[in-house]
Tab-separated table of C-alpha atoms in Angstrom:
chain	number	residue	atom	x	y	z
A	408	MET	CA	15.498	18.053	15.813
A	409	SER	CA	17.121	21.149	14.402
A	410	GLN	CA	19.128	19.118	11.912
A	411	ARG	CA	16.006	17.767	10.281
A	412	GLY	CA	14.199	21.086	10.355
A	413	SER	CA	16.872	22.631	8.218
A	414	VAL	CA	16.265	20.216	5.384
A	415	LEU	CA	12.560	19.522	5.174
A	416	PRO	CA	9.876	21.753	6.615
A	417	PRO	CA	7.750	20.100	9.303
A	418	LEU	CA	5.079	17.862	7.866
A	419	VAL	CA	2.151	20.124	8.634
A	420	ASP	CA	3.824	23.023	6.866
A	421	ARG	CA	4.141	21.218	3.572
A	422	HIS	CA	1.658	21.557	0.759
A	423	ILE	CA	-0.832	18.792	0.332
A	424	LEU	CA	-2.418	20.062	-2.830
A	425	THR	CA	0.570	19.997	-5.107
A	426	SER	CA	0.745	17.684	-8.059
A	427	LYS	CA	3.749	16.063	-6.464
A	428	THR	CA	1.751	14.237	-3.856
A	429	ARG	CA	-0.687	13.181	-6.550
A	430	ASN	CA	1.878	11.142	-8.355
A	431	ASP	CA	0.865	7.708	-9.464
A	432	VAL	CA	2.447	4.418	-8.588
A	433	GLY	CA	2.166	1.174	-10.512
A	434	VAL	CA	-0.750	-0.964	-9.506
A	435	GLY	CA	1.737	-3.803	-9.082
A	436	ALA	CA	3.482	-1.956	-6.275
A	437	PHE	CA	0.268	-1.836	-4.308
A	438	ALA	CA	-0.723	-5.387	-5.160
A	439	PHE	CA	2.602	-6.781	-3.949
A	440	LEU	CA	2.509	-4.715	-0.807
A	441	PHE	CA	-1.038	-5.758	-0.029
A	442	SER	CA	-0.234	-9.399	-0.602
A	443	GLU	CA	2.633	-9.140	1.871
A	444	ILE	CA	0.300	-7.520	4.382
A	445	VAL	CA	-2.137	-10.397	4.018
A	446	GLN	CA	0.632	-12.955	4.362
A	447	TYR	CA	2.130	-11.254	7.374
A	448	SER	CA	-1.265	-10.917	9.022
A	449	GLN	CA	-1.846	-14.606	8.513
A	450	THR	CA	1.122	-15.399	10.706
A	451	ARG	CA	-0.357	-13.413	13.598
A	452	VAL	CA	-3.864	-14.815	13.674
A	453	SER	CA	-5.490	-18.203	14.099
A	454	ASN	CA	-8.696	-17.979	12.095
A	455	VAL	CA	-10.362	-16.265	9.185
A	456	SER	CA	-12.366	-13.714	11.108
A	457	GLU	CA	-9.297	-12.610	13.061
A	458	LEU	CA	-7.489	-12.197	9.774
A	459	GLU	CA	-10.280	-10.017	8.440
A	460	ARG	CA	-10.197	-7.997	11.646
A	461	LYS	CA	-6.457	-7.511	11.298
A	462	LEU	CA	-6.768	-6.347	7.696
A	463	ALA	CA	-9.586	-4.030	8.699
A	464	ASP	CA	-7.371	-2.541	11.415
A	465	VAL	CA	-4.727	-1.715	8.843
A	466	GLY	CA	-7.407	-0.223	6.575
A	467	PHE	CA	-8.791	1.791	9.479
A	468	ASP	CA	-5.529	3.720	9.770
A	469	VAL	CA	-5.662	4.454	6.053
A	470	GLY	CA	-9.263	5.646	6.270
A	471	VAL	CA	-8.633	8.042	9.139
A	472	ARG	CA	-5.807	9.714	7.262
A	473	MET	CA	-7.540	9.697	3.922
A	474	LEU	CA	-10.513	11.516	5.408
A	475	GLU	CA	-8.310	14.260	6.733
A	476	LEU	CA	-6.574	14.658	3.410
A	477	LEU	CA	-9.744	14.704	1.325
A	478	VAL	CA	-11.655	17.014	3.616
A	479	HIS	CA	-8.877	19.552	3.232
A	480	ARG	CA	-8.375	19.044	-0.438
A	481	GLU	CA	-11.849	18.583	-1.835
A	482	LYS	CA	-14.307	19.923	0.696
A	483	ALA	CA	-12.395	23.019	1.828
A	484	GLY	CA	-12.423	21.780	5.402
A	485	LYS	CA	-16.154	21.154	5.553
A	486	ARG	CA	-17.269	17.847	7.007
A	487	GLU	CA	-20.479	15.994	6.394
A	488	ASN	CA	-22.961	15.631	9.215
A	489	ARG	CA	-25.738	13.707	7.448
A	490	ILE	CA	-25.803	10.017	6.661
A	491	LEU	CA	-26.524	10.467	2.985
A	492	GLY	CA	-23.850	13.112	2.667
A	493	ILE	CA	-21.118	10.996	4.198
A	494	LEU	CA	-22.179	7.939	2.206
A	495	SER	CA	-22.017	9.713	-1.101
A	496	PHE	CA	-18.704	11.232	-0.048
A	497	LEU	CA	-17.445	7.675	0.485
A	498	HIS	CA	-18.955	6.339	-2.693
A	499	THR	CA	-17.645	9.169	-4.848
A	500	ASN	CA	-14.709	11.095	-3.402
A	501	VAL	CA	-13.046	8.447	-1.274
A	502	TRP	CA	-13.430	5.684	-3.832
A	503	LYS	CA	-12.244	7.848	-6.669
A	504	ASN	CA	-9.148	8.917	-4.805
A	505	LEU	CA	-8.259	5.493	-3.539
A	506	PHE	CA	-9.256	3.262	-6.406
A	507	GLY	CA	-9.459	5.605	-9.387
A	508	LYS	CA	-13.210	5.250	-9.958
A	509	THR	CA	-16.435	5.665	-8.061
A	510	ALA	CA	-17.941	2.577	-6.441
A	511	ASP	CA	-20.447	0.713	-8.585
A	512	SER	CA	-23.433	1.133	-6.353
A	513	LEU	CA	-24.680	2.549	-3.096
A	514	GLU	CA	-27.856	1.007	-1.738
A	515	ARG	CA	-29.913	1.004	1.371
A	516	GLY	CA	-30.322	-2.360	3.075
A	517	THR	CA	-33.700	-3.917	2.503
A	518	SER	CA	-34.077	-5.545	5.876
A	519	ALA	CA	-32.996	-2.781	8.217
A	520	ASP	CA	-33.060	1.010	8.166
A	521	ASP	CA	-29.610	1.407	9.582
A	522	GLU	CA	-27.837	-0.667	6.939
A	523	TYR	CA	-26.266	0.565	3.740
A	524	MET	CA	-24.207	-1.200	1.126
A	525	ILE	CA	-21.445	-0.028	-1.144
A	526	SER	CA	-20.637	-2.497	-3.896
A	527	ASP	CA	-17.781	-2.801	-6.309
A	528	HIS	CA	-17.464	-5.347	-9.090
A	529	ASP	CA	-13.730	-5.123	-9.320
A	530	LEU	CA	-12.382	-3.874	-6.043
A	531	LEU	CA	-8.722	-3.078	-6.443
A	532	VAL	CA	-7.668	-4.903	-3.298
A	533	ASN	CA	-9.374	-8.092	-4.456
A	534	ARG	CA	-8.242	-7.944	-8.051
A	535	PHE	CA	-5.140	-10.044	-7.540
A	536	ILE	CA	-6.388	-12.224	-4.736
A	537	SER	CA	-7.737	-15.714	-4.998
A	538	VAL	CA	-8.954	-17.228	-1.782
A	539	PRO	CA	-7.898	-20.826	-1.103
A	540	ARG	CA	-10.769	-23.216	-0.571
A	541	ASP	CA	-10.002	-23.903	3.068
A	542	MET	CA	-10.455	-20.241	3.911
A	543	GLY	CA	-13.965	-20.229	2.495
A	544	HIS	CA	-15.571	-16.915	3.251
A	545	LEU	CA	-12.464	-14.807	3.626
A	546	ASN	CA	-12.770	-11.554	1.755
A	547	CYS	CA	-9.700	-9.356	1.698
A	548	GLY	CA	-12.060	-6.507	0.965
A	549	ALA	CA	-12.021	-6.359	4.765
A	550	PHE	CA	-9.198	-3.916	4.175
A	551	ALA	CA	-11.529	-1.631	2.220
A	552	ALA	CA	-14.176	-2.141	4.887
A	553	GLY	CA	-11.592	-0.966	7.407
A	554	ILE	CA	-10.980	2.157	5.332
A	555	VAL	CA	-14.716	2.867	5.274
A	556	GLU	CA	-14.918	2.276	9.009
A	557	GLY	CA	-12.004	4.633	9.595
A	558	VAL	CA	-13.582	7.382	7.516
A	559	LEU	CA	-16.964	6.956	9.213
A	560	LYS	CA	-15.629	6.702	12.744
A	561	SER	CA	-13.475	9.782	12.512
A	562	SER	CA	-16.227	11.837	10.929
A	563	GLY	CA	-18.509	10.966	13.814
A	564	PHE	CA	-20.541	8.125	12.335
A	565	PRO	CA	-19.551	5.046	14.323
A	566	ALA	CA	-20.597	1.958	12.421
A	567	ARG	CA	-19.871	-1.702	12.051
A	568	VAL	CA	-18.473	-2.328	8.608
A	569	THR	CA	-17.917	-5.722	7.009
A	570	ALA	CA	-17.003	-6.969	3.554
A	571	HIS	CA	-18.810	-9.778	1.777
A	572	SER	CA	-18.486	-11.534	-1.541
A	573	VAL	CA	-21.681	-11.642	-3.522
A	574	THR	CA	-21.926	-13.948	-6.506
A	575	SER	CA	-24.457	-13.162	-9.144
A	576	GLU	CA	-25.166	-14.562	-12.562
A	577	GLY	CA	-23.361	-13.114	-15.516
A	578	LEU	CA	-20.364	-12.060	-13.496
A	579	SER	CA	-17.095	-13.892	-13.778
A	580	ARG	CA	-16.065	-13.040	-10.264
A	581	PRO	CA	-18.037	-12.223	-7.182
A	582	LYS	CA	-18.538	-8.575	-6.458
A	583	THR	CA	-17.506	-7.169	-3.127
A	584	THR	CA	-20.203	-5.615	-1.024
A	585	ILE	CA	-19.302	-3.499	1.934
A	586	LEU	CA	-22.046	-3.581	4.500
A	587	ILE	CA	-22.332	-0.598	6.801
A	588	LYS	CA	-24.441	-0.843	9.924
A	589	PHE	CA	-24.645	2.466	11.738
A	590	SER	CA	-24.805	2.715	15.508
A	591	PRO	CA	-28.255	3.627	16.844
A	592	GLU	CA	-27.181	7.106	17.949
A	593	VAL	CA	-26.203	7.989	14.391
A	594	ILE	CA	-29.664	7.101	13.074
A	595	GLU	CA	-31.255	8.973	15.949
A	596	ARG	CA	-29.232	12.091	15.236
A	597	ASP	CA	-30.009	11.949	11.557
A	598	GLU	CA	-33.730	11.747	12.307
A	599	ARG	CA	-33.491	14.667	14.685
A	600	LEU	CA	-31.780	16.782	12.062
A	601	GLY	CA	-34.768	16.098	9.834
A	602	SER	CA	-34.837	16.629	6.123
B	1329	MET	CA	-18.928	-8.308	-19.050
B	1330	SER	CA	-17.278	-5.038	-18.411
B	1331	SER	CA	-15.885	-6.157	-15.107
B	1332	LYS	CA	-14.104	-9.029	-16.752
B	1333	ALA	CA	-12.470	-6.810	-19.306
B	1334	LYS	CA	-11.265	-4.522	-16.578
B	1335	GLY	CA	-9.998	-7.348	-14.423
B	1336	ALA	CA	-8.081	-8.815	-17.296
B	1337	SER	CA	-6.375	-5.619	-18.387
B	1338	PRO	CA	-2.636	-5.882	-17.974
B	1339	GLY	CA	-1.505	-4.326	-14.731
B	1340	GLY	CA	1.664	-2.898	-16.241
B	1341	GLY	CA	0.081	0.234	-17.571
B	1342	ASP	CA	-2.384	0.619	-14.735
B	1343	ARG	CA	-1.586	3.337	-12.314
B	1344	ILE	CA	-3.157	4.117	-9.005
B	1345	ASN	CA	-3.073	7.112	-6.743
B	1346	SER	CA	0.139	6.974	-4.754
B	1347	GLU	CA	-1.677	8.091	-1.618
B	1348	LEU	CA	-3.360	4.724	-1.201
B	1349	PHE	CA	0.043	3.086	-1.471
B	1350	THR	CA	1.735	5.535	0.865
B	1351	LEU	CA	-0.931	5.348	3.537
B	1352	THR	CA	-1.135	1.571	3.315
B	1353	TYR	CA	2.596	1.254	3.757
B	1354	GLY	CA	2.434	3.635	6.687
B	1355	ALA	CA	-0.346	1.624	8.273
B	1356	LEU	CA	1.691	-1.537	7.815
B	1357	VAL	CA	4.739	-0.029	9.506
B	1358	ARG	CA	2.607	1.206	12.392
B	1359	HIS	CA	1.135	-2.236	12.874
B	1360	LEU	CA	4.538	-3.868	12.720
B	1361	LEU	CA	5.755	-1.476	15.386
B	1362	LEU	CA	2.806	-2.406	17.588
B	1363	ASP	CA	3.218	-6.133	16.983
B	1364	LEU	CA	6.974	-6.490	17.142
B	1365	GLU	CA	7.735	-3.673	19.573
B	1366	SER	CA	11.357	-3.044	18.683
B	1367	PRO	CA	12.323	-0.933	15.668
B	1368	GLU	CA	15.178	-3.309	14.864
B	1369	GLU	CA	12.757	-6.211	14.553
B	1370	VAL	CA	10.553	-4.082	12.322
B	1371	ASN	CA	13.511	-3.325	10.057
B	1372	LYS	CA	14.175	-7.027	9.730
B	1373	GLN	CA	10.541	-7.833	9.032
B	1374	LEU	CA	10.228	-5.072	6.414
B	1375	ASP	CA	13.376	-6.289	4.759
B	1376	LYS	CA	12.040	-9.824	4.680
B	1377	MET	CA	8.730	-8.701	3.220
B	1378	GLY	CA	10.627	-6.683	0.645
B	1379	GLN	CA	12.595	-9.724	-0.353
B	1380	ASN	CA	9.402	-11.745	-0.810
B	1381	ILE	CA	8.070	-8.938	-2.982
B	1382	GLY	CA	11.265	-8.715	-4.992
B	1383	ILE	CA	11.279	-12.415	-5.771
B	1384	ARG	CA	7.859	-12.112	-7.364
B	1385	LEU	CA	8.184	-8.611	-8.678
B	1386	VAL	CA	11.034	-9.457	-10.980
B	1387	ASP	CA	8.715	-11.714	-13.025
B	1388	ASP	CA	6.168	-8.957	-13.327
B	1389	PHE	CA	8.895	-6.578	-14.370
B	1390	LEU	CA	10.402	-8.822	-17.030
B	1391	ALA	CA	6.987	-9.714	-18.405
B	1392	LYS	CA	5.863	-6.142	-18.845
B	1393	THR	CA	8.976	-4.381	-19.948
B	1394	ASN	CA	11.028	-5.436	-22.892
B	1395	THR	CA	14.279	-5.398	-21.053
B	1396	GLY	CA	16.906	-7.751	-22.281
B	1397	ARG	CA	18.949	-9.821	-19.955
B	1398	CYS	CA	21.072	-7.829	-17.539
B	1399	ARG	CA	24.454	-9.429	-17.965
B	1400	ASN	CA	26.275	-7.720	-15.175
B	1401	PHE	CA	25.859	-5.665	-12.078
B	1402	ARG	CA	26.225	-2.367	-13.903
B	1403	GLU	CA	23.407	-3.131	-16.296
B	1404	ALA	CA	21.173	-4.405	-13.534
B	1405	ALA	CA	21.711	-1.286	-11.436
B	1406	LYS	CA	20.970	0.975	-14.386
B	1407	THR	CA	17.815	-0.938	-15.268
B	1408	ILE	CA	16.562	-0.725	-11.702
B	1409	ALA	CA	17.209	2.980	-11.562
B	1410	GLU	CA	15.863	3.892	-14.964
B	1411	THR	CA	12.957	1.501	-15.450
B	1412	GLY	CA	12.222	-0.284	-12.202
B	1413	PHE	CA	11.538	2.680	-9.979
B	1414	ARG	CA	9.469	4.408	-12.626
B	1415	MET	CA	7.333	1.385	-13.297
B	1416	PHE	CA	6.521	0.577	-9.702
B	1417	LEU	CA	6.934	3.745	-7.701
B	1418	GLY	CA	6.405	6.347	-10.393
B	1419	CYS	CA	9.605	8.142	-9.529
B	1420	SER	CA	12.953	8.179	-11.211
B	1421	ALA	CA	16.294	7.351	-9.727
B	1422	LYS	CA	19.668	8.518	-10.825
B	1423	VAL	CA	22.790	6.433	-10.573
B	1424	THR	CA	25.347	8.746	-9.078
B	1425	GLN	CA	28.279	6.481	-8.699
B	1426	ILE	CA	28.923	3.098	-10.176
B	1427	ASP	CA	31.679	0.593	-10.681
B	1428	ASP	CA	31.723	-3.156	-11.145
B	1429	LYS	CA	30.893	-3.954	-7.565
B	1430	GLU	CA	29.210	-0.974	-6.021
B	1431	CYS	CA	26.559	1.496	-6.940
B	1432	LYS	CA	24.838	4.475	-5.389
B	1433	MET	CA	21.539	5.789	-6.618
B	1434	VAL	CA	19.512	8.793	-5.607
B	1435	LEU	CA	15.736	8.846	-5.792
B	1436	SER	CA	14.150	12.016	-7.093
B	1437	GLU	CA	11.271	11.514	-4.710
B	1438	ASN	CA	10.118	8.687	-2.565
B	1439	PRO	CA	6.398	7.967	-2.430
B	1440	LEU	CA	6.897	5.728	0.596
B	1441	THR	CA	7.737	8.688	2.771
B	1442	ASP	CA	5.084	11.234	1.762
B	1443	PHE	CA	3.266	12.287	4.950
B	1444	VAL	CA	5.924	10.660	7.100
B	1445	GLU	CA	7.890	12.049	9.975
B	1446	LEU	CA	9.884	9.876	12.342
B	1447	PRO	CA	9.516	10.602	16.026
B	1448	GLU	CA	12.774	10.839	17.899
B	1449	LYS	CA	12.368	7.572	19.762
B	1450	LEU	CA	12.081	5.720	16.474
B	1451	GLN	CA	15.411	6.862	15.108
B	1452	PRO	CA	16.664	3.257	14.793
B	1453	LEU	CA	13.742	2.520	12.472
B	1454	SER	CA	14.777	2.274	8.870
B	1455	TYR	CA	11.415	3.217	7.406
B	1456	CYS	CA	12.150	2.253	3.827
B	1457	SER	CA	14.046	-0.962	4.423
B	1458	LEU	CA	11.353	-2.662	2.355
B	1459	LEU	CA	12.977	-1.168	-0.746
B	1460	CYS	CA	16.327	-2.758	0.053
B	1461	GLY	CA	14.634	-6.109	0.439
B	1462	VAL	CA	12.862	-5.708	-2.890
B	1463	ILE	CA	16.085	-4.986	-4.736
B	1464	ARG	CA	17.896	-7.843	-3.051
B	1465	GLY	CA	15.084	-10.282	-3.749
B	1466	ALA	CA	14.737	-9.240	-7.359
B	1467	LEU	CA	18.438	-9.470	-8.155
B	1468	GLU	CA	18.693	-12.781	-6.375
B	1469	GLN	CA	16.300	-14.121	-9.009
B	1470	ILE	CA	18.598	-13.079	-11.793
B	1471	SER	CA	21.607	-14.718	-10.168
B	1472	MET	CA	23.160	-11.762	-8.425
B	1473	LYS	CA	23.677	-11.684	-4.735
B	1474	VAL	CA	23.764	-8.113	-3.549
B	1475	GLU	CA	23.645	-6.193	-0.332
B	1476	CYS	CA	21.608	-3.067	-0.232
B	1477	GLU	CA	21.265	-0.369	2.365
B	1478	ILE	CA	19.899	3.104	2.746
B	1479	SER	CA	22.881	5.391	2.894
B	1480	LYS	CA	21.038	8.699	3.025
B	1481	ASP	CA	17.533	9.169	4.321
B	1482	PRO	CA	15.605	12.456	4.464
B	1483	LEU	CA	13.660	11.083	7.434
B	1484	LYS	CA	16.926	11.083	9.354
B	1485	GLY	CA	17.942	14.561	8.288
B	1486	ASP	CA	19.772	13.977	5.010
B	1487	GLU	CA	18.918	16.099	2.035
B	1488	ARG	CA	18.088	13.233	-0.299
B	1489	PHE	CA	17.259	9.579	-0.413
B	1490	GLU	CA	20.181	7.431	-1.458
B	1491	LEU	CA	20.540	3.684	-1.806
B	1492	HIS	CA	23.827	1.909	-1.703
B	1493	MET	CA	24.132	-1.452	-3.460
B	1494	ARG	CA	27.078	-3.769	-3.215
B	1495	LEU	CA	27.592	-6.876	-5.317
B	1496	VAL	CA	28.559	-9.886	-3.251
B	1497	GLU	CA	28.820	-12.481	-5.984
B	1498	TYR	CA	27.301	-13.805	-9.155
B	1499	VAL	CA	25.504	-17.013	-8.324
B	1500	ASN	CA	25.689	-19.753	-10.873
B	1501	GLU	CA	22.460	-21.427	-11.735
B	1502	GLU	CA	22.478	-25.049	-10.770
B	1503	TYR	CA	21.254	-27.775	-13.050
B	1504	PRO	CA	19.251	-29.882	-12.950
B	1505	PHE	CA	16.596	-28.130	-10.936
B	1506	LYS	CA	15.019	-30.402	-8.430
B	1507	ASP	CA	11.321	-30.929	-8.586
B	1508	ASP	CA	10.546	-30.621	-4.907
């Protein structure tokens, strides 16, 4: 591809830290795009959980790439190897870069040691979505769950990640909780590394 | 009720990091390629999705900007270039050539293609055909039937990104509108 090489340098040779790539787009652009993704995905699946899986798959691709970008840009190439480290990286750096703010809370599951929850009261991907009644428990936050899964998987923390709507009093809309359940080997490794 | 206040804030002024948008679009294209298998089908699908977006986006655009009615093709093309691209994609476009029926515009930058390189076997893929669909869908809503295509694409070796719009006809609105 000599013709292309003469115009733009190969992708890996371009700067990733410039202000150019940090340009902002209108939130509408993303909302419309995401809505089309949901609608398209609906035509390829037959039930709600398949739809969530499909959205998570799309998010997964985003997560894998976002991790690479952020590790270079914000952590000078250093990757996390502890559970708490990677979780706070998700809660703070990843969220801030993707959604413009840190997530609202990061908690440890009460019932199991290997479960953690990241919650957001106003998750960007759910802001413009209303779920029809016949699709009951669908949560398009599955896309964000996919991003989290992608980040975790490619930094060596395989986990099962799912999105849930949690209603609580005093809130006009349900908050989105992303439940992370780490694989046993991750917990084992973290214990071995000690504190 | 802070979350309510945030949720209710008008989206027009809200901006988000373009990387989320870029990567999401990329992920979508990758999944379309896996699902539909042929790049030509993907082009068609992207164009269709763009049109769906355009049909709805024009409302958002008119509600949030104080643009008057675009009476003709020239005005519409200028509005798209000067306001539309900035509002949604955060980049500006320059109309380089315009007459009553045709228009060419060049985008200063294209957030859709950050981080993107097309492998050789995907040369038939028109990565940004979503944009053409958006423009067509949006103008269709204001009674203009246009054709739009990407005439220059940096992903294919050109030095800039250029869109070519062609007016097919002005569509008259039909009264009365049917209810169904």
